[in-house]
Amino acid sequence: MNNENVKIIDTKEKLNNITITFDNTQEKMLLDCIRRVQNPFINITVQDVARDLQVGENMAYEIFRREDFPSVNIGRKWKISLISYLLWKTQKRV
């Protein structure tokens, strides 16, 4: 990306205060979507991903095991931050 102005934010700061300039339309759309999410840093579960992708839980578990899927295993539960999930999903849909 060329000619970008990026402001580093604390995760506690609201995303509405960010001013970022992008050349890429897709990145502008992604930033707009992230701004609409109340807390993009929450962790979501396998069931949340399955519901969003409209697949069964077994397929969602397969997605969580993929090398390119940025999830973590906490004890016996798989989690992923919402912002990481949105970025991954956007990259895979292009």
C-alpha positions as semicolon CSV with decimal commas, in nm:
position;residue;x (nm);y (nm);z (nm)
1;M;0,000;0,000;0,000
2;N;0,135;0,336;-0,094
3;N;0,051;0,677;0,050
4;E;-0,118;0,557;0,364
5;N;-0,159;0,745;0,689
6;V;-0,192;0,503;0,977
7;K;-0,251;0,597;1,338
8;I;-0,153;0,335;1,596
9;I;-0,433;0,281;1,845
10;D;-0,465;0,128;2,186
11;T;-0,716;-0,158;2,183
12;K;-0,921;0,032;2,441
13;E;-0,956;0,334;2,212
14;K;-1,273;0,357;2,004
15;L;-1,232;0,283;1,635
16;N;-1,444;0,583;1,537
17;N;-1,149;0,811;1,611
18;I;-0,922;0,648;1,352
19;T;-0,831;0,830;1,034
20;I;-0,671;0,605;0,777
21;T;-0,637;0,677;0,407
22;F;-0,626;0,383;0,168
23;D;-0,598;0,359;-0,206
24;N;-0,765;0,020;-0,219
25;T;-1,147;0,020;-0,215
26;Q;-1,162;-0,322;-0,053
27;E;-0,954;-0,204;0,241
28;K;-1,179;0,100;0,284
29;M;-1,482;-0,129;0,296
30;L;-1,313;-0,357;0,549
31;L;-1,223;-0,065;0,776
32;D;-1,581;0,061;0,756
33;C;-1,713;-0,282;0,858
34;I;-1,470;-0,303;1,150
35;R;-1,577;0,041;1,273
36;R;-1,938;-0,082;1,290
37;V;-1,849;-0,371;1,521
38;Q;-1,890;-0,271;1,883
39;N;-1,588;-0,468;2,009
40;P;-1,373;-0,618;1,731
41;F;-1,129;-0,768;1,984
42;I;-1,370;-1,014;2,147
43;N;-1,310;-1,385;2,100
44;I;-1,562;-1,590;1,907
45;T;-1,614;-1,966;1,915
46;V;-1,643;-2,250;1,668
47;Q;-2,021;-2,227;1,693
48;D;-2,013;-1,854;1,606
49;V;-1,799;-1,921;1,299
50;A;-2,021;-2,212;1,193
51;R;-2,330;-1,992;1,222
52;D;-2,167;-1,708;1,026
53;L;-2,041;-1,931;0,745
54;Q;-2,363;-2,135;0,749
55;V;-2,178;-2,465;0,785
56;G;-2,198;-2,744;1,040
57;E;-1,981;-2,758;1,352
58;N;-1,765;-3,038;1,209
59;M;-1,676;-2,822;0,908
60;A;-1,608;-2,528;1,139
61;Y;-1,367;-2,743;1,344
62;E;-1,187;-2,834;1,020
63;I;-1,154;-2,463;0,941
64;F;-1,013;-2,397;1,290
65;R;-0,746;-2,665;1,229
66;R;-0,626;-2,505;0,904
67;E;-0,274;-2,356;0,897
68;D;-0,395;-2,025;0,754
69;F;-0,675;-1,977;1,010
70;P;-0,553;-1,754;1,298
71;S;-0,719;-1,936;1,588
72;V;-0,592;-2,041;1,929
73;N;-0,672;-2,344;2,136
74;I;-0,745;-2,247;2,497
75;G;-0,776;-2,566;2,698
76;R;-1,027;-2,771;2,505
77;K;-1,190;-2,473;2,335
78;W;-1,098;-2,310;2,006
79;K;-1,119;-1,930;1,989
80;I;-1,043;-1,655;1,740
81;S;-1,061;-1,279;1,781
82;L;-1,340;-1,123;1,578
83;I;-1,107;-0,884;1,396
84;S;-0,875;-1,171;1,294
85;Y;-1,173;-1,368;1,172
86;L;-1,305;-1,076;0,966
87;L;-0,963;-1,020;0,808
88;W;-0,925;-1,391;0,728
89;K;-1,276;-1,412;0,586
90;T;-1,221;-1,106;0,367
91;Q;-0,896;-1,244;0,229
92;K;-1,051;-1,580;0,149
93;R;-1,351;-1,433;-0,032
94;V;-1,143;-1,233;-0,278
